[in-house]
Amino acid sequence: MDQKVRVRYAPSPTGFLHIGNAQSALFNYLFARHFNGTMVLRIEDTDTKRNVASGEKSQRENLDWLGIDWDEGPDKPNPKYAPYRQSERNKKGIYHKYIQELLDKGIAYKDYTTEEELQEMRERQRANNEAPHYDGRWYGKSEEEQKAAEAKGLKPTIRFHFPKNHEYEWDDIARGHVSFNSDNLGGDFIIEKSDGMPTYNFAVVVDDHSMEITHVLRGADHISNTPKQMAIYEALGWEHPVFCHIPLIFNPKTRKKLSKRDKDTLQFINEYKKHGYLPEAIFNFIAFLGWSPVGEREIYSKDELIKVYDPKRMSKAPAYFDQKKLDWMNAQYIKKIDVDELAKRTMELVKEGETEEAKHLQSIPEDQCLDILKKTIHVHQRDVDKLLEVMAYAWDYYTVLDQHFNYDPIVANDDFANDDVLAVLKGLKDKLVNGGDDLDYSQAIKEVGKETGVKGRNLYFPLNLAFTGATSAPQIYEIMAIYPKETDIKLLDRMIDAF
RNA sequence: GACCCGUUAGUCAAGUGGUUAAGACACCAGCCUUUCACGCUGGUAUCGUGGGUUCAAAUCCCGCACGGGUCACCA
């Protein structure tokens, strides 16, 4: 890169950070960090109807959680480029200045068509099997006609007038050479709404130019917006940035763009957070949505990704969202992180209380809760996909005495001699009752096996059942260590009584 | 309907003229283990389709089929 790289992530604060937003933010972030450039956060809040009060905050918190930070933004203004919210920029007249310039040049014009008329126009065109487009009816109208419309109380929008049969083309980092003809772009488009706000297609151009953005990485759904924006760059005599259109994320079931209505897929980053996915895993996973490094490795830390990121390797085909793969990847990270750290993170989820599991655990005093989380993680770190499962297990263990176990699988099974089972249960109980606090459960079980002559599954299955209610379980001495010793004894008694 | 784009195993996904067509997930089998899980080993594709170019094509060209994106006073 021969010039200082400046990229931006520019969400509209209409809700939570969506996985598609996150993907776009992430690639901009990787690009900025890889090329030692500047990452800008800009808030595109020109749609006053759809803005959500906490939208911006949520975006920022979730980016933060993912480990994506920025160098400039509403909270870190660089005076040279501020402000970073389009609503504030509009108040300063930044957009209107250029709108006026285009108006003066005769490239833009006022349009008094009402929304109803527009809709009617589109319907008619569709009915005639035509591509929906604005027909240019207000282009070149006289001032008298405009005044007449004004007199009727109509507020105009301002439209950009396309040159005829003009080719817009660019070399897209991800897509290669792309071109569109001005005649296929849906007709003259609105650059200022009747409420005085600029539209997206106009505001991005003004902002990207005035913020000296060098590279625009955004979702592939913006491809057909690009020629419109290029037309504005051209009309204003500006150079356009380099574009890179990131493949969209698809739902493998519907084979369409991930929709917020797809119930089978978690859509928002905060949902991943509350289910106990780790930000490292999500970051890693999203980086592979539409991109891949050279080689076969798939587990990469953030720093490693920054190092190996190569925008030329962006894919063209859509990226299919594979939930199972994400779960696997999250499990990989869970295995890598140490128990104390995982327990700390799980504890944070408990405190936030966003899930049933978390709410349950909130009823336990904090130090005890942390303790049982640590013990649970110690046992389940190897087999759990997300921290939510840890919370569920921990609650099961904490409330084990309230649960009803069905001992039939052993009691009624001819493979297990009742005398043997009882001998084992009683033998172990003796060890617990007589042993000190430092009793080694693993050792104790082995001794019981020796003393009773019961071994293998005949020894372990009854114990699994006594302590977990199931015949298969993780290492049973580890489960025993999760419970207080009195609980272990009660669980043994309970099963002994059942015989 | 118009304009852009994509199409490699059950699911993702490398691969840009000559490869035994990577790897991952899932699945199946084996090993390990009291069981479960983890881990390890092995297994499954002639690259949508029809033509063409070439000594040689998943890789280049054309047609077709299928899928998608976009055509808002949303971003």
Coordinates of N, CA and C in Angstrom, one line a residue, chain A residues 49-222:
Chain A
K49 N -36.6 7.1 11.1 CA -37.7 6.2 11.5 C -37.2 4.9 12.1
R50 N -36.1 4.5 11.6 CA -35.6 3.1 12.0 C -34.6 3.1 13.1
N51 N -34.0 4.3 13.4 CA -33.0 4.3 14.4 C -33.6 3.8 15.8
V52 N -32.7 3.1 16.5 CA -33.1 2.6 17.8 C -32.2 3.3 18.8
A53 N -32.8 3.7 19.9 CA -32.1 4.5 20.8 C -30.8 3.8 21.3
S54 N -30.9 2.5 21.6 CA -29.6 1.9 22.2 C -28.8 1.2 21.1
G55 N -29.2 1.4 19.8 CA -28.6 0.7 18.7 C -27.1 0.9 18.7
E56 N -26.7 2.2 18.8 CA -25.3 2.5 18.6 C -24.5 1.9 19.8
K57 N -25.1 2.0 21.0 CA -24.4 1.4 22.2 C -24.2 -0.1 22.0
S58 N -25.3 -0.7 21.5 CA -25.2 -2.2 21.4 C -24.1 -2.6 20.3
Q59 N -24.1 -1.8 19.3 CA -23.1 -2.1 18.3 C -21.7 -2.0 18.9
R60 N -21.5 -0.9 19.6 CA -20.1 -0.7 20.2 C -19.8 -1.8 21.2
E61 N -20.7 -2.1 22.1 CA -20.5 -3.1 23.1 C -20.1 -4.5 22.5
N62 N -20.9 -4.8 21.5 CA -20.7 -6.1 20.9 C -19.4 -6.2 20.1
L63 N -19.0 -5.1 19.4 CA -17.7 -5.0 18.7 C -16.6 -5.2 19.8
D64 N -16.8 -4.5 20.9 CA -15.8 -4.6 21.9 C -15.6 -6.0 22.4
W65 N -16.7 -6.7 22.6 CA -16.7 -8.0 23.1 C -15.9 -8.9 22.1
L66 N -16.2 -8.7 20.8 CA -15.5 -9.5 19.8 C -14.0 -9.2 19.7
G67 N -13.6 -8.1 20.3 CA -12.2 -7.7 20.2 C -11.9 -6.9 19.0
I68 N -12.9 -6.2 18.5 CA -12.7 -5.3 17.3 C -12.7 -3.9 17.8
D69 N -11.6 -3.2 17.7 CA -11.6 -1.8 18.2 C -11.3 -0.9 17.0
W70 N -11.5 0.4 17.3 CA -11.4 1.4 16.2 C -10.5 2.5 16.7
D71 N -10.0 3.3 15.7 CA -9.1 4.4 16.0 C -9.8 5.7 16.1
E72 N -10.9 5.8 15.3 CA -11.6 7.0 15.2 C -13.1 6.6 15.3
G73 N -13.9 7.5 15.9 CA -15.3 7.2 15.9 C -16.0 8.3 16.8
P74 N -17.3 8.1 17.0 CA -18.0 9.1 17.8 C -17.3 9.3 19.2
D75 N -16.8 8.2 19.8 CA -16.1 8.3 21.1 C -14.7 8.7 21.0
K76 N -14.1 8.7 19.8 CA -12.7 9.0 19.7 C -12.5 9.9 18.4
P77 N -13.1 11.1 18.5 CA -13.1 11.9 17.3 C -11.7 12.5 17.0
N78 N -11.4 12.4 15.7 CA -10.2 13.2 15.2 C -10.8 14.5 14.6
P79 N -10.4 15.6 15.2 CA -11.0 16.9 14.8 C -11.0 17.1 13.3
K80 N -10.1 16.5 12.6 CA -10.0 16.7 11.2 C -11.2 16.1 10.4
Y81 N -11.8 15.1 11.0 CA -12.8 14.4 10.3 C -14.2 14.4 11.0
A82 N -14.2 14.8 12.3 CA -15.4 14.7 13.1 C -16.5 15.6 12.5
P83 N -17.8 15.4 12.8 CA -18.3 14.4 13.7 C -18.4 13.0 12.9
Y84 N -18.8 12.0 13.6 CA -18.8 10.7 13.0 C -20.3 10.1 12.9
R85 N -21.2 10.9 13.3 CA -22.6 10.5 13.1 C -23.2 11.3 11.9
Q86 N -23.8 10.6 11.0 CA -24.3 11.3 9.8 C -25.4 12.3 10.2
S87 N -26.2 12.0 11.2 CA -27.2 13.0 11.6 C -26.5 14.3 12.0
E88 N -25.4 14.2 12.7 CA -24.7 15.4 13.2 C -24.0 16.1 12.0
R89 N -23.5 15.3 11.1 CA -22.9 15.9 9.9 C -23.9 16.6 9.0
N90 N -25.1 16.1 9.0 CA -26.1 16.7 8.2 C -26.5 18.1 8.8
K91 N -26.5 18.1 10.2 CA -26.8 19.4 10.8 C -25.8 20.5 10.5
K92 N -24.5 20.0 10.3 CA -23.5 21.0 9.9 C -23.5 21.4 8.4
G93 N -24.5 20.8 7.7 CA -24.6 21.2 6.3 C -23.6 20.5 5.4
I94 N -22.9 19.5 5.9 CA -21.9 18.9 5.1 C -22.5 18.3 3.8
Y95 N -23.6 17.7 3.9 CA -24.2 17.1 2.7 C -24.9 18.1 1.8
H96 N -25.5 19.0 2.4 CA -26.3 19.9 1.6 C -25.5 20.8 0.7
K97 N -24.3 21.1 1.2 CA -23.3 21.9 0.4 C -23.1 21.2 -1.0
Y98 N -23.0 19.9 -1.0 CA -22.7 19.2 -2.2 C -24.0 19.0 -3.0
I99 N -25.1 18.8 -2.3 CA -26.4 18.7 -3.0 C -26.6 20.0 -3.8
Q100 N -26.3 21.1 -3.2 CA -26.5 22.4 -3.8 C -25.6 22.5 -5.1
E101 N -24.4 22.0 -4.9 CA -23.5 22.0 -6.0 C -24.0 21.3 -7.2
L102 N -24.6 20.1 -6.9 CA -25.1 19.3 -8.0 C -26.4 19.9 -8.6
L103 N -27.1 20.6 -7.7 CA -28.3 21.3 -8.2 C -27.9 22.4 -9.1
D104 N -26.9 23.1 -8.7 CA -26.4 24.3 -9.5 C -25.9 23.8 -10.9
K105 N -25.3 22.6 -10.8 CA -24.7 22.1 -12.1 C -25.8 21.5 -13.0
G106 N -27.0 21.4 -12.4 CA -28.1 20.8 -13.2 C -28.0 19.3 -13.3
I107 N -27.1 18.7 -12.4 CA -27.0 17.2 -12.4 C -28.1 16.6 -11.4
A108 N -28.5 17.5 -10.4 CA -29.5 17.0 -9.5 C -30.7 17.9 -9.7
Y109 N -31.9 17.4 -9.4 CA -33.1 18.2 -9.6 C -34.1 17.8 -8.5
K110 N -35.1 18.7 -8.4 CA -36.2 18.5 -7.4 C -37.2 17.6 -8.0
D111 N -37.7 16.7 -7.2 CA -38.8 15.8 -7.6 C -39.9 15.8 -6.6
Y112 N -41.1 16.1 -7.2 CA -42.3 16.3 -6.3 C -43.2 15.1 -6.4
T113 N -42.8 14.0 -6.9 CA -43.6 12.8 -7.0 C -43.9 12.3 -5.6
T114 N -45.2 12.0 -5.4 CA -45.5 11.5 -4.0 C -45.2 10.0 -3.9
E115 N -45.1 9.5 -2.7 CA -44.8 8.1 -2.5 C -45.8 7.2 -3.1
E116 N -47.1 7.7 -3.1 CA -48.1 6.9 -3.7 C -47.9 6.8 -5.2
E117 N -47.6 7.9 -5.8 CA -47.4 7.9 -7.2 C -46.2 7.0 -7.6
L118 N -45.2 7.0 -6.8 CA -44.0 6.2 -7.0 C -44.4 4.7 -7.0
Q119 N -45.2 4.4 -6.0 CA -45.6 3.0 -5.8 C -46.4 2.5 -7.0
E120 N -47.3 3.4 -7.3 CA -48.2 3.1 -8.5 C -47.3 2.8 -9.7
M121 N -46.3 3.7 -9.9 CA -45.4 3.6 -11.1 C -44.8 2.2 -11.1
R122 N -44.2 1.8 -9.9 CA -43.5 0.6 -9.9 C -44.4 -0.6 -10.1
E123 N -45.6 -0.5 -9.6 CA -46.6 -1.6 -9.8 C -46.9 -1.8 -11.2
R124 N -47.1 -0.6 -11.9 CA -47.5 -0.7 -13.3 C -46.3 -1.3 -14.1
Q125 N -45.1 -0.9 -13.7 CA -44.0 -1.4 -14.5 C -43.8 -2.9 -14.3
R126 N -44.0 -3.3 -13.1 CA -43.9 -4.8 -12.8 C -45.0 -5.5 -13.6
A127 N -46.2 -5.0 -13.6 CA -47.3 -5.6 -14.3 C -47.0 -5.7 -15.8
N128 N -46.2 -4.8 -16.3 CA -45.8 -4.8 -17.7 C -44.5 -5.6 -17.9
N129 N -44.1 -6.3 -16.9 CA -42.8 -7.0 -17.0 C -41.6 -6.1 -17.3
E130 N -41.7 -4.9 -16.8 CA -40.6 -4.0 -16.9 C -39.8 -4.0 -15.6
A131 N -38.5 -3.6 -15.7 CA -37.7 -3.4 -14.5 C -38.2 -2.2 -13.8
P132 N -38.5 -2.2 -12.6 CA -39.0 -1.0 -11.8 C -37.9 0.1 -11.9
H133 N -38.4 1.2 -12.3 CA -37.4 2.4 -12.4 C -38.2 3.7 -12.3
Y134 N -37.5 4.7 -11.9 CA -38.0 6.0 -11.8 C -38.0 6.6 -13.3
D135 N -39.1 7.1 -13.7 CA -39.2 7.5 -15.1 C -38.6 8.9 -15.5
G136 N -38.1 9.6 -14.5 CA -37.5 10.9 -14.7 C -38.5 12.0 -15.0
R137 N -39.7 11.8 -14.5 CA -40.8 12.8 -14.9 C -40.5 14.2 -14.4
W138 N -39.7 14.4 -13.4 CA -39.5 15.8 -12.9 C -38.2 16.4 -13.4
Y139 N -37.5 15.6 -14.2 CA -36.2 16.1 -14.7 C -36.5 17.2 -15.8
G140 N -35.8 18.4 -15.6 CA -36.0 19.5 -16.5 C -37.3 20.3 -16.4
K141 N -38.0 20.1 -15.3 CA -39.2 20.9 -15.2 C -38.9 22.4 -14.8
S142 N -39.8 23.2 -15.2 CA -39.6 24.7 -15.0 C -39.8 25.1 -13.5
E143 N -39.3 26.2 -13.2 CA -39.5 26.7 -11.8 C -41.0 26.9 -11.5
E144 N -41.8 27.3 -12.5 CA -43.2 27.5 -12.3 C -43.9 26.2 -11.9
E145 N -43.5 25.1 -12.5 CA -44.1 23.8 -12.2 C -43.7 23.4 -10.8
Q146 N -42.5 23.7 -10.4 CA -42.0 23.4 -9.1 C -42.8 24.2 -8.1
K147 N -43.0 25.5 -8.4 CA -43.7 26.3 -7.4 C -45.2 25.9 -7.3
A148 N -45.7 25.4 -8.4 CA -47.1 24.9 -8.3 C -47.2 23.7 -7.4
A149 N -46.2 22.9 -7.5 CA -46.2 21.7 -6.6 C -46.0 22.1 -5.1
E150 N -45.1 23.0 -4.9 CA -44.8 23.6 -3.6 C -46.1 24.1 -3.0
A151 N -46.9 24.9 -3.9 CA -48.1 25.5 -3.4 C -49.1 24.5 -2.9
K152 N -49.0 23.3 -3.5 CA -49.9 22.2 -3.1 C -49.5 21.6 -1.8
G153 N -48.4 22.1 -1.2 CA -47.9 21.6 0.0 C -46.9 20.4 -0.2
L154 N -46.5 20.1 -1.4 CA -45.6 19.0 -1.6 C -44.1 19.3 -1.2
K155 N -43.5 18.4 -0.6 CA -42.1 18.6 -0.3 C -41.3 17.7 -1.2
P156 N -40.3 18.3 -1.9 CA -39.5 17.6 -2.9 C -38.4 16.7 -2.3
T157 N -38.1 15.6 -3.0 CA -36.9 14.9 -2.8 C -35.9 15.5 -3.9
I158 N -34.7 15.2 -3.7 CA -33.7 15.6 -4.7 C -33.1 14.4 -5.4
R159 N -33.2 14.4 -6.7 CA -32.7 13.2 -7.4 C -31.4 13.5 -8.2
F160 N -30.6 12.5 -8.4 CA -29.4 12.6 -9.1 C -29.7 12.1 -10.6
H161 N -29.3 12.9 -11.5 CA -29.6 12.5 -12.9 C -28.4 11.8 -13.6
F162 N -28.7 10.6 -14.0 CA -27.7 9.8 -14.7 C -27.4 10.2 -16.1
P163 N -26.2 10.2 -16.5 CA -25.9 10.4 -17.9 C -26.4 9.2 -18.7
K164 N -26.7 9.3 -19.9 CA -27.2 8.2 -20.8 C -26.1 7.3 -21.1
N165 N -26.4 6.0 -21.1 CA -25.5 5.0 -21.7 C -24.0 5.2 -21.2
H166 N -23.9 5.3 -19.9 CA -22.6 5.6 -19.4 C -22.1 4.3 -18.6
E167 N -20.9 3.9 -18.8 CA -20.4 2.7 -18.2 C -19.7 3.0 -16.9
Y168 N -20.1 2.4 -15.8 CA -19.3 2.5 -14.6 C -18.6 1.2 -14.3
E169 N -17.3 1.3 -14.1 CA -16.6 0.0 -13.9 C -15.5 0.2 -12.9
W170 N -15.2 -0.9 -12.2 CA -14.2 -0.8 -11.2 C -13.5 -2.2 -11.0
D171 N -12.3 -2.2 -10.4 CA -11.7 -3.5 -10.1 C -11.9 -3.7 -8.6
D172 N -12.7 -4.7 -8.4 CA -13.1 -5.0 -7.0 C -12.1 -6.0 -6.5
I173 N -11.6 -5.8 -5.3 CA -10.6 -6.7 -4.7 C -11.1 -8.1 -4.7
A174 N -12.3 -8.3 -4.3 CA -12.8 -9.6 -4.2 C -13.4 -10.2 -5.5
R175 N -14.0 -9.3 -6.3 CA -14.8 -9.8 -7.4 C -14.1 -9.6 -8.8
G176 N -13.0 -8.9 -8.8 CA -12.4 -8.6 -10.1 C -13.1 -7.4 -10.7
H177 N -13.0 -7.4 -12.1 CA -13.6 -6.3 -12.8 C -15.1 -6.4 -12.8
V178 N -15.8 -5.3 -12.5 CA -17.2 -5.3 -12.4 C -17.7 -4.0 -13.2
S179 N -18.7 -4.2 -14.0 CA -19.2 -3.0 -14.7 C -20.7 -2.9 -14.8
F180 N -21.2 -1.7 -14.8 CA -22.7 -1.5 -15.0 C -22.9 -0.4 -16.0
N181 N -24.0 -0.4 -16.7 CA -24.4 0.7 -17.5 C -25.4 1.5 -16.9
S182 N -25.2 2.8 -17.0 CA -26.1 3.8 -16.3 C -27.6 3.6 -16.7
D183 N -27.9 3.0 -17.8 CA -29.3 2.8 -18.2 C -30.0 1.7 -17.5
N184 N -29.2 0.8 -16.7 CA -29.7 -0.3 -16.0 C -29.8 -0.1 -14.5
L185 N -29.7 1.1 -14.1 CA -29.6 1.3 -12.7 C -30.9 1.8 -12.0
G186 N -32.0 1.7 -12.6 CA -33.2 2.0 -12.0 C -33.6 3.4 -12.1
G187 N -33.0 4.1 -13.0 CA -33.4 5.5 -13.1 C -32.8 6.5 -12.1
D188 N -33.0 7.8 -12.3 CA -32.5 8.8 -11.4 C -32.8 8.4 -9.9
F189 N -31.9 8.5 -9.0 CA -32.2 8.1 -7.7 C -32.1 9.3 -6.7
I190 N -32.8 9.1 -5.6 CA -32.9 10.1 -4.6 C -31.6 10.3 -3.8
I191 N -31.1 11.5 -3.7 CA -29.9 11.7 -2.9 C -30.3 12.5 -1.6
E192 N -31.4 13.2 -1.6 CA -31.9 13.9 -0.4 C -33.4 13.6 -0.3
K193 N -33.7 13.1 0.9 CA -35.1 12.8 1.2 C -35.9 14.1 1.5
S194 N -37.2 14.0 1.5 CA -38.0 15.2 1.7 C -37.9 15.7 3.1
D195 N -37.3 14.9 4.0 CA -37.1 15.5 5.4 C -35.8 16.2 5.5
G196 N -35.1 16.3 4.3 CA -33.8 17.0 4.3 C -32.6 16.1 4.6
M197 N -32.8 14.9 4.9 CA -31.7 14.0 5.2 C -31.2 13.4 3.9
P198 N -29.9 13.3 3.8 CA -29.3 12.6 2.6 C -29.6 11.1 2.6
T199 N -29.7 10.5 1.5 CA -29.9 9.1 1.4 C -28.5 8.4 1.6
Y200 N -28.6 7.1 1.9 CA -27.3 6.4 2.1 C -26.4 6.5 0.9
N201 N -26.9 6.3 -0.3 CA -26.0 6.4 -1.5 C -25.2 7.7 -1.7
F202 N -25.9 8.8 -1.2 CA -25.2 10.0 -1.3 C -24.3 10.3 -0.1
A203 N -24.8 10.0 1.1 CA -24.0 10.3 2.3 C -22.7 9.5 2.4
V204 N -22.8 8.2 2.0 CA -21.5 7.4 2.0 C -20.4 8.1 1.1
V205 N -20.8 8.6 0.0 CA -19.8 9.1 -0.9 C -19.2 10.4 -0.3
V206 N -20.0 11.2 0.2 CA -19.5 12.5 0.8 C -18.6 12.1 2.0
D207 N -19.1 11.2 2.8 CA -18.3 10.9 4.0 C -17.0 10.1 3.7
D208 N -17.1 9.1 2.8 CA -15.9 8.4 2.5 C -14.9 9.3 1.9
H209 N -15.3 10.2 1.1 CA -14.4 11.2 0.5 C -13.8 12.1 1.6
S210 N -14.7 12.7 2.3 CA -14.2 13.7 3.3 C -13.5 13.1 4.4
M211 N -13.7 11.8 4.7 CA -12.9 11.2 5.8 C -11.7 10.5 5.2
E212 N -11.5 10.7 3.9 CA -10.3 10.1 3.2 C -10.2 8.6 3.4
I213 N -11.3 8.0 3.2 CA -11.4 6.5 3.3 C -10.7 6.0 2.0
T214 N -9.8 5.1 2.1 CA -9.1 4.6 0.9 C -9.6 3.3 0.4
H215 N -10.2 2.4 1.3 CA -10.7 1.1 0.9 C -12.1 0.9 1.5
V216 N -13.0 0.5 0.7 CA -14.4 0.2 1.3 C -14.6 -1.2 1.2
L217 N -14.7 -1.9 2.3 CA -15.0 -3.3 2.4 C -16.4 -3.4 2.9
R218 N -17.3 -4.0 2.2 CA -18.7 -4.1 2.6 C -19.4 -5.3 2.0
G219 N -20.6 -5.6 2.4 CA -21.3 -6.7 1.9 C -21.6 -6.7 0.4
A220 N -21.7 -7.9 -0.2 CA -21.9 -8.0 -1.6 C -23.3 -7.4 -2.0
D221 N -24.2 -7.2 -1.0 CA -25.5 -6.7 -1.4 C -25.3 -5.2 -1.8
H222 N -24.1 -4.7 -1.6 CA -23.9 -3.3 -2.0 C -23.3 -3.1 -3.5

